[in-house]
Short mmCIF file of C-alpha atoms in Angstrom, two decimals:
data_model
loop_
_atom_site.label_atom_id
_atom_site.label_comp_id
_atom_site.label_asym_id
_atom_site.label_seq_id
_atom_site.Cartn_x
_atom_site.Cartn_y
_atom_site.Cartn_z
CA MET Q 1 105.92 99.77 98.83
CA ARG Q 2 106.89 97.28 96.09
CA THR Q 3 104.16 96.05 93.87
CA ILE Q 4 103.83 92.31 93.43
CA PRO Q 5 102.71 90.64 90.22
CA THR Q 6 99.19 89.65 90.22
CA CYS Q 7 97.56 86.26 88.88
CA THR Q 8 94.16 85.04 88.14
CA LEU Q 9 92.78 82.05 90.04
CA GLN Q 10 92.75 80.26 86.70
CA ALA Q 11 96.28 80.87 86.14
CA ALA Q 12 97.26 79.68 89.68
CA ARG Q 13 95.11 76.59 88.94
CA ARG Q 14 96.82 75.72 85.80
CA ALA Q 15 100.35 76.48 87.28
CA THR Q 16 99.39 73.82 90.06
CA LEU Q 17 98.33 71.18 87.53
CA ARG Q 18 101.28 71.77 85.61
CA HIS Q 19 103.68 71.22 88.56
CA GLN Q 20 101.62 68.18 89.50
CA GLY Q 21 101.99 66.75 86.08
CA LEU Q 22 98.14 66.80 85.38
CA LEU Q 23 98.11 69.67 82.79
CA LYS Q 24 99.15 67.46 79.73
CA GLY Q 25 99.93 63.89 79.12
CA ALA Q 26 103.40 62.61 79.50
CA TYR Q 27 104.85 65.52 81.35
CA PHE Q 28 107.15 63.48 83.39
CA GLY Q 29 107.72 61.08 80.32
CA GLN Q 30 107.61 57.34 80.40
CA GLY Q 31 109.18 54.42 82.12
CA LYS Q 32 111.14 54.07 85.23
CA GLN Q 33 112.95 57.55 85.10
CA ALA Q 34 109.43 59.18 84.80
CA VAL Q 35 108.50 57.62 88.18
CA VAL Q 36 111.60 59.16 89.67
CA ARG Q 37 110.77 62.47 88.17
CA ALA Q 38 107.27 62.44 89.43
CA ILE Q 39 108.29 61.39 93.17
CA ASP Q 40 110.75 64.19 93.00
CA ALA Q 41 108.23 66.75 91.74
CA LEU Q 42 105.55 65.66 93.83
CA GLY Q 43 107.74 65.49 96.99
CA TYR Q 44 106.15 62.42 98.47
CA LEU Q 45 104.02 59.49 97.17
CA GLN Q 46 101.42 58.48 99.58
CA ILE Q 47 101.05 54.69 100.66
CA ASP Q 48 97.73 53.61 101.82
CA THR Q 49 96.49 50.27 102.97
CA ILE Q 50 92.78 50.85 101.01
CA SER Q 51 92.78 48.92 97.89
CA VAL Q 52 89.16 49.25 96.86
CA VAL Q 53 90.11 50.66 93.76
CA ASP Q 54 94.01 50.38 93.68
CA ARG Q 55 96.82 51.07 96.10
CA SER Q 56 97.08 54.78 96.21
CA HIS Q 57 100.79 54.90 95.21
CA HIS Q 58 100.13 53.07 91.94
CA HIS Q 59 97.07 54.76 91.07
CA ILE Q 60 98.72 58.24 91.63
CA LEU Q 61 101.41 57.05 89.38
CA LYS Q 62 99.25 55.41 86.77
CA THR Q 63 97.32 58.72 86.40
CA ARG Q 64 100.70 60.55 85.33
CA ILE Q 65 102.80 57.95 83.59
CA SER Q 66 100.89 55.82 80.78
CA ASN Q 67 103.12 52.90 80.89
CA TYR Q 68 103.55 52.70 84.67
CA THR Q 69 103.62 49.28 86.04
CA PRO Q 70 104.10 48.28 89.98
CA GLU Q 71 107.35 46.67 88.96
CA LEU Q 72 109.05 49.87 88.23
CA LEU Q 73 108.63 51.25 91.65
CA THR Q 74 109.68 47.93 93.10
CA GLN Q 75 112.80 48.32 91.06
CA LEU Q 76 113.36 51.87 92.19
CA GLN Q 77 113.28 50.75 95.83
CA ALA Q 78 114.71 47.37 95.98
CA VAL Q 79 117.48 47.51 93.17
CA ASP Q 80 118.32 51.06 92.19
CA ARG Q 81 117.77 52.67 95.55
CA GLN Q 82 116.42 55.65 94.25
CA VAL Q 83 113.41 55.98 96.43
CA PHE Q 84 112.94 55.02 100.09
CA GLU Q 85 109.93 54.66 102.43
CA TYR Q 86 109.39 57.03 105.53
CA TRP Q 87 106.58 59.33 106.91
CA SER Q 88 106.11 62.56 105.09
CA HIS Q 89 102.45 63.80 105.29
CA ALA Q 90 101.82 60.17 105.70
CA ALA Q 91 103.45 56.67 105.03
CA ALA Q 92 104.98 57.55 101.60
CA TYR Q 93 107.76 56.83 98.87
CA LEU Q 94 110.24 59.63 98.88
CA PRO Q 95 113.30 60.63 96.83
CA ILE Q 96 116.43 58.99 98.17
CA GLN Q 97 118.57 62.26 97.68
CA ASP Q 98 116.02 63.72 100.30
CA TYR Q 99 117.00 61.28 103.05
CA ARG Q 100 118.87 63.77 105.51
CA TYR Q 101 115.90 65.92 105.82
CA TYR Q 102 113.93 63.09 107.52
CA LEU Q 103 116.83 62.46 110.31
CA PRO Q 104 115.31 65.03 112.62
CA MET Q 105 112.07 62.71 112.51
CA MET Q 106 113.87 59.61 113.14
CA HIS Q 107 116.09 60.88 115.81
CA GLY Q 108 113.24 62.54 117.43
CA PHE Q 109 111.02 59.44 117.44
CA GLY Q 110 113.97 57.04 118.61
CA ALA Q 111 114.73 59.47 121.50
CA GLN Q 112 111.24 60.18 122.60
CA ARG Q 113 109.51 56.68 122.04
CA SER Q 114 109.63 54.07 124.74
CA HIS Q 115 110.61 50.48 123.21
CA ASP Q 116 111.83 47.13 124.61
CA LYS Q 117 115.51 47.54 124.28
CA ALA Q 118 116.20 43.72 124.56
CA LEU Q 119 113.75 42.86 121.81
CA THR Q 120 114.76 45.51 119.38
CA GLN Q 121 118.36 44.53 119.81
CA ALA Q 122 117.55 40.68 119.34
CA ILE Q 123 115.76 41.75 116.00
CA LEU Q 124 118.54 43.78 114.84
CA GLN Q 125 121.02 41.02 115.57
CA ARG Q 126 118.81 38.55 113.63
CA ILE Q 127 118.33 40.58 110.74
CA ALA Q 128 122.18 41.36 110.59
CA GLY Q 129 122.77 37.67 110.67
CA GLU Q 130 119.83 36.24 108.42
CA GLY Q 131 119.32 39.27 106.01
CA PRO Q 132 116.07 41.29 105.22
CA LEU Q 133 113.03 39.66 107.11
CA GLN Q 134 109.21 40.43 107.30
CA SER Q 135 107.20 40.89 110.35
CA LYS Q 136 105.73 37.45 109.82
CA ASP Q 137 109.19 36.05 110.14
CA PHE Q 138 108.85 36.68 113.83
CA GLU Q 139 105.36 35.03 114.10
CA GLN Q 140 105.56 32.47 116.92
CA GLN Q 141 108.91 30.83 116.02
CA ARG Q 142 111.36 29.14 118.06
CA ASP Q 143 114.62 30.93 118.43
CA ARG Q 144 117.03 28.51 118.60
CA GLN Q 145 120.00 30.33 120.18
CA SER Q 146 117.97 31.62 123.08
CA ASN Q 147 115.50 28.87 123.34
CA GLY Q 148 112.78 31.48 123.90
CA TRP Q 149 109.77 32.35 121.99
CA TRP Q 150 109.27 35.25 119.51
CA ASP Q 151 105.93 37.05 120.38
CA TRP Q 152 104.68 38.30 116.98
CA LYS Q 153 102.76 41.58 118.15
CA PRO Q 154 105.63 42.93 120.23
CA ALA Q 155 108.01 42.23 117.44
CA LYS Q 156 105.82 43.96 115.01
CA HIS Q 157 105.80 46.98 117.15
CA ALA Q 158 109.63 46.60 117.59
CA LEU Q 159 110.23 46.45 113.95
CA GLU Q 160 108.10 49.68 113.50
CA TYR Q 161 110.04 51.27 116.09
CA LEU Q 162 113.31 50.44 114.34
CA PHE Q 163 112.16 51.56 110.96
CA LEU Q 164 110.56 54.88 112.38
CA SER Q 165 114.02 55.70 114.47
CA GLY Q 166 115.96 55.18 111.17
CA GLN Q 167 117.82 51.84 112.32
CA LEU Q 168 116.06 49.69 109.60
CA MET Q 169 114.95 50.72 106.30
CA ILE Q 170 112.17 48.86 104.01
CA ASN Q 171 114.24 46.60 101.38
CA GLU Q 172 111.29 46.08 99.33
CA ARG Q 173 107.59 44.92 99.45
CA LEU Q 174 106.37 41.68 98.69
CA GLY Q 175 102.84 42.21 97.79
CA PHE Q 176 102.09 44.87 100.41
CA ALA Q 177 104.25 43.46 103.11
CA LYS Q 178 107.32 45.34 104.28
CA VAL Q 179 110.65 43.54 104.06
CA TYR Q 180 113.08 45.16 106.73
CA ASP Q 181 117.00 45.49 106.33
CA LEU Q 182 119.75 47.19 108.30
CA THR Q 183 119.91 50.89 107.03
CA GLU Q 184 123.62 50.60 106.46
CA ARG Q 185 123.01 47.92 103.88
CA ILE Q 186 120.30 49.87 102.12
CA LEU Q 187 121.32 53.25 102.09
CA PRO Q 188 123.74 54.21 99.26
CA SER Q 189 127.07 55.36 100.28
CA TRP Q 190 126.83 58.74 98.37
CA ILE Q 191 123.98 60.04 100.48
CA ASP Q 192 124.55 62.94 102.66
CA THR Q 193 123.65 62.09 106.22
CA ARG Q 194 124.35 65.10 108.06
CA MET Q 195 121.88 66.33 110.52
CA PRO Q 196 120.12 69.39 108.77
CA SER Q 197 119.54 72.36 111.28
CA VAL Q 198 115.90 73.55 111.72
CA THR Q 199 116.49 76.62 109.36
CA GLU Q 200 117.62 74.10 106.52
CA TRP Q 201 114.82 71.89 107.17
CA ALA Q 202 112.22 74.62 107.07
CA ARG Q 203 113.95 76.03 103.75
CA PHE Q 204 113.79 72.44 102.10
CA SER Q 205 110.24 71.96 103.21
CA LEU Q 206 109.18 75.16 101.53
CA LEU Q 207 111.24 74.69 98.21
CA LYS Q 208 109.64 71.11 97.96
CA SER Q 209 106.12 72.46 98.45
CA LEU Q 210 106.55 75.19 96.02
CA LYS Q 211 108.19 72.71 93.32
CA ALA Q 212 105.17 70.51 93.94
CA MET Q 213 102.39 73.03 94.15
CA GLY Q 214 103.64 75.54 91.78
CA ILE Q 215 102.00 78.30 93.73
CA GLY Q 216 100.27 78.64 97.09
CA THR Q 217 99.83 80.41 100.48
CA LEU Q 218 102.08 79.90 103.55
CA ALA Q 219 99.32 77.92 105.04
CA ASP Q 220 99.35 75.52 101.72
CA LEU Q 221 103.16 75.20 101.73
CA THR Q 222 103.23 73.96 105.27
CA TYR Q 223 99.96 71.96 105.22
CA ALA Q 224 101.85 68.52 104.95
CA ARG Q 225 104.37 69.05 107.53
CA ALA Q 226 102.12 68.30 110.75
CA THR Q 227 103.89 65.06 110.99
CA VAL Q 228 107.10 66.81 112.04
CA ARG Q 229 105.65 67.84 115.09
CA ARG Q 230 104.46 64.38 115.84
CA PHE Q 231 108.02 62.90 115.51
CA THR Q 232 110.76 65.58 116.39
CA ALA Q 233 112.13 66.65 119.43
CA PRO Q 234 110.44 69.44 121.33
CA ASP Q 235 112.80 72.20 120.64
CA PHE Q 236 112.71 71.25 116.81
CA LEU Q 237 110.32 74.24 115.99
CA PRO Q 238 110.62 75.30 112.09
CA ASP Q 239 110.07 79.08 111.57
CA TYR Q 240 108.53 78.78 108.25
CA ALA Q 241 107.74 82.39 107.87
CA ALA Q 242 111.15 83.47 108.53
CA ALA Q 243 112.32 80.89 106.05
CA LEU Q 244 110.00 82.06 103.30
CA GLN Q 245 111.26 85.52 104.00
CA GLN Q 246 114.71 84.42 103.42
CA LEU Q 247 113.86 82.70 100.07
CA LEU Q 248 112.06 86.08 98.93
CA ASP Q 249 115.17 88.02 99.84
CA GLU Q 250 117.48 85.61 97.80
CA GLY Q 251 115.10 85.41 94.86
CA GLU Q 252 114.33 81.97 95.08
CA ALA Q 253 110.79 82.51 95.76
CA CYS Q 254 108.29 85.46 94.69
CA ALA Q 255 105.15 86.84 96.13
CA VAL Q 256 101.90 86.85 93.81
CA ASP Q 257 98.67 88.37 94.29
CA VAL Q 258 95.92 86.10 93.54
CA GLU Q 259 92.66 87.99 93.75
CA GLY Q 260 93.67 90.11 96.70
CA GLU Q 261 95.64 87.40 98.60
CA THR Q 262 99.38 86.96 98.93
CA TRP Q 263 100.61 83.66 97.49
CA TYR Q 264 103.97 82.39 96.73
CA ALA Q 265 105.76 80.93 93.97
CA LEU Q 266 108.92 79.86 92.26
CA PRO Q 267 110.43 82.56 89.75
CA GLY Q 268 109.39 82.45 86.18
CA LEU Q 269 106.36 80.52 87.15
CA PHE Q 270 104.19 82.41 84.72
CA GLU Q 271 106.52 82.73 81.88
CA PRO Q 272 104.52 82.17 78.49
CA THR Q 273 104.16 78.51 77.68
CA ARG Q 274 102.46 76.84 74.78
CA THR Q 275 100.90 74.12 76.87
CA GLN Q 276 97.22 73.50 75.83
CA LEU Q 277 94.76 71.83 78.25
CA ASP Q 278 94.18 68.24 77.54
CA HIS Q 279 90.59 67.53 77.05
CA SER Q 280 90.60 64.16 75.51
CA GLN Q 281 90.02 62.11 78.56
CA VAL Q 282 88.83 62.71 82.18
CA GLN Q 283 91.44 61.79 84.73
CA CYS Q 284 89.95 59.50 87.57
CA LEU Q 285 92.14 60.58 90.60
CA SER Q 286 93.12 58.65 93.48
CA PRO Q 287 91.41 60.07 96.77
CA PHE Q 288 95.05 60.35 97.91
CA ASP Q 289 96.44 62.38 95.00
CA ASN Q 290 98.63 64.89 95.94
CA LEU Q 291 96.59 67.58 94.30
CA VAL Q 292 93.42 66.95 96.32
CA ILE Q 293 94.93 66.20 99.79
CA ASN Q 294 94.34 69.60 101.04
CA ARG Q 295 90.59 70.36 101.13
CA LYS Q 296 90.80 73.89 101.64
CA ARG Q 297 93.16 74.67 99.04
CA ILE Q 298 91.10 72.69 96.46
CA LEU Q 299 88.02 74.34 97.22
CA ARG Q 300 89.60 77.65 96.97
CA LEU Q 301 91.46 76.95 93.49
CA PHE Q 302 88.81 74.68 91.99
CA ASN Q 303 85.49 75.57 93.75
CA PHE Q 304 85.38 71.92 94.30
CA ASP Q 305 84.51 70.49 98.04
CA TYR Q 306 86.10 67.24 98.20
CA GLN Q 307 86.37 64.82 101.16
CA LEU Q 308 87.37 61.08 101.32
CA GLU Q 309 84.24 59.50 102.85
CA CYS Q 310 85.20 56.15 103.81
CA TYR Q 311 86.21 57.65 107.25
CA VAL Q 312 82.76 59.23 107.59
CA PRO Q 313 79.82 57.29 109.14
CA ALA Q 314 77.76 55.65 106.58
CA ALA Q 315 74.70 57.69 107.48
CA LYS Q 316 76.52 61.00 106.78
CA ARG Q 317 78.03 60.21 103.67
CA ARG Q 318 76.86 62.41 100.79
CA TYR Q 319 78.62 60.67 97.76
CA GLY Q 320 79.77 57.30 98.57
CA TYR Q 321 82.40 55.34 100.36
CA PHE Q 322 85.46 55.76 98.06
CA CYS Q 323 84.95 58.58 95.29
CA LEU Q 324 87.30 59.30 92.95
CA PRO Q 325 87.46 63.15 92.02
CA LEU Q 326 87.38 63.69 88.35
CA LEU Q 327 89.79 65.91 86.50
CA TRP Q 328 88.94 67.17 83.06
CA GLY Q 329 91.15 70.16 81.69
CA ASP Q 330 91.50 72.34 84.51
CA GLN Q 331 88.39 71.49 86.07
CA LEU Q 332 87.39 69.17 88.89
CA LEU Q 333 83.87 68.45 87.70
CA GLY Q 334 82.50 65.47 89.83
CA ARG Q 335 83.32 62.15 91.69
CA MET Q 336 82.89 58.51 90.94
CA ASP Q 337 82.37 55.94 93.81
CA CYS Q 338 83.53 52.86 92.56
CA LYS Q 339 85.05 49.53 93.30
CA ALA Q 340 87.34 46.92 91.41
CA GLU Q 341 85.79 43.50 92.00
CA ARG Q 342 88.97 41.71 91.05
CA LYS Q 343 87.66 38.32 91.31
CA THR Q 344 85.08 38.73 88.52
CA GLY Q 345 87.00 41.34 86.70
CA VAL Q 346 84.22 44.03 87.01
CA LEU Q 347 84.85 47.81 87.62
CA ARG Q 348 81.41 48.69 89.56
CA ILE Q 349 80.60 52.22 89.56
CA ARG Q 350 77.98 53.03 92.26
CA HIS Q 351 77.61 56.48 91.67
CA LEU Q 352 78.98 58.54 89.02
CA GLN Q 353 78.19 62.27 89.53
CA ILE Q 354 78.86 65.44 87.40
CA GLU Q 355 78.06 68.62 89.39
CA SER Q 356 75.27 70.66 88.01
CA GLN Q 357 77.07 73.60 86.39
CA HIS Q 358 78.77 71.41 83.90
CA VAL Q 359 76.76 70.74 80.52
CA LEU Q 360 76.95 66.98 79.48
CA THR Q 361 78.35 67.96 76.02
CA ASP Q 362 79.36 65.22 73.48
CA ALA Q 363 83.22 66.31 74.21
CA LEU Q 364 82.68 65.75 77.89
CA ILE Q 365 80.85 62.56 77.56
CA SER Q 366 83.56 61.03 75.25
CA ALA Q 367 86.24 62.27 77.55
CA LEU Q 368 84.38 60.62 80.41
CA GLU Q 369 84.17 57.32 78.55
CA ARG Q 370 87.74 57.06 77.85
CA GLY Q 371 88.98 58.06 81.26
CA ILE Q 372 86.67 55.26 82.79
CA GLN Q 373 87.85 53.03 80.35
CA ARG Q 374 91.44 53.62 80.73
CA LEU Q 375 90.94 53.09 84.56
CA ALA Q 376 89.25 49.93 84.09
CA GLU Q 377 92.09 48.68 81.68
CA GLY Q 378 94.60 49.71 84.46
CA LEU Q 379 92.89 47.53 87.04
CA LEU Q 380 92.60 44.53 84.66
CA CYS Q 381 88.74 44.81 84.88
CA THR Q 382 87.20 43.33 81.67
CA ARG Q 383 83.62 44.80 82.52
CA ILE Q 384 82.41 48.12 83.62
CA ALA Q 385 78.97 48.20 85.81
CA VAL Q 386 77.20 51.46 86.10
CA GLU Q 387 74.45 51.68 88.85
CA THR Q 388 73.57 55.40 89.46
CA THR Q 389 74.28 58.61 87.85
CA THR Q 390 73.82 62.20 88.50
CA PRO Q 391 72.22 63.70 86.42
CA THR Q 392 70.19 60.53 85.52
CA GLN Q 393 70.43 61.10 81.86
CA LEU Q 394 74.13 60.41 82.05
CA ARG Q 395 73.46 56.94 82.81
CA GLN Q 396 71.84 56.52 79.16
CA ALA Q 397 74.42 58.96 77.42
CA ILE Q 398 77.67 57.16 78.39
CA LYS Q 399 78.68 54.11 76.74
CA LEU Q 400 81.18 51.66 78.14
CA GLN Q 401 82.68 48.74 76.40
CA SER Q 402 83.65 45.71 77.89
CA SER Q 403 86.94 44.02 76.94
CA HIS Q 404 87.61 40.21 76.53
#
């Protein structure tokens, strides 16, 4: 039997952080092209409606790109057409070059979901004639051509149907509101629109996951693909195990023994590098960050049990409504339940918790201060209010400055 290389859990953890752009600063560079590189490397950038601290897509990019601003993402979508929106693990920004691999979901959704054909046709005709529109443009407005009334709620559902079935794309967002336009007016002409086979899709999916994670089990690599089953036709059944074996046979992936368990990685993953851990500041991650989205994987890699508790009944919450995981070097060492109070410019930290196995050294406290300060500045908060800490002595040790 062929012997496979071995890897420590620590090496696997650092490989994951490197591929996620979190092992050292400026991994993806700066500016607009850094945003393109980050989204391509991560595979998807989750969009979420919760803005207790920051919109998830902005938060995830701010963590990795020091000069990121929301305008960069807006330009990449609305002007440069280098990213588009669709469903991946959840609603997400995706690399435009990956468009064809979402066609099975679009076609499957369109074929299986019922819809009001007259209404969707009327919406398509109106957008074709008037240009990009938001859902509010269909809110109880007199349609002069048909002398009828637009009913906003059915129209909103119809817009989502047309979007998820691929007939409309999101041209841009104004604030957080979607602006829809015809796919043919948005999709660049050079994009490959051939329908991938189920085998091609499985191969694409595994390679994107390997690129994003660096290393993982087959369950890790396919964790974020459950949406495929929700959207695609019943006979679209990716055989991930067979696709993985093909990648192994072709040398595009390799098996690795991680403490007695078989994981998979891209070739050359563990070639010597001079990358040193960045302990200069703690990273306050988004709860929707690609690194922490798989609870079982993070528990195994970091010995850190993380769950976003805003969906947990209040009485059952252990840490708080909206806790940010705290990354220091290659360790997830705690959580910070906080809220950006934008009207008053206050970043309110309800509970800052460092797990008991971590010693509150001067280096850790200094890094924590810098990380929280950077988060506050990125949110345009001029004051930081800390309510509770665990351990309690952290409350007195940490010094946070207000800006004016």
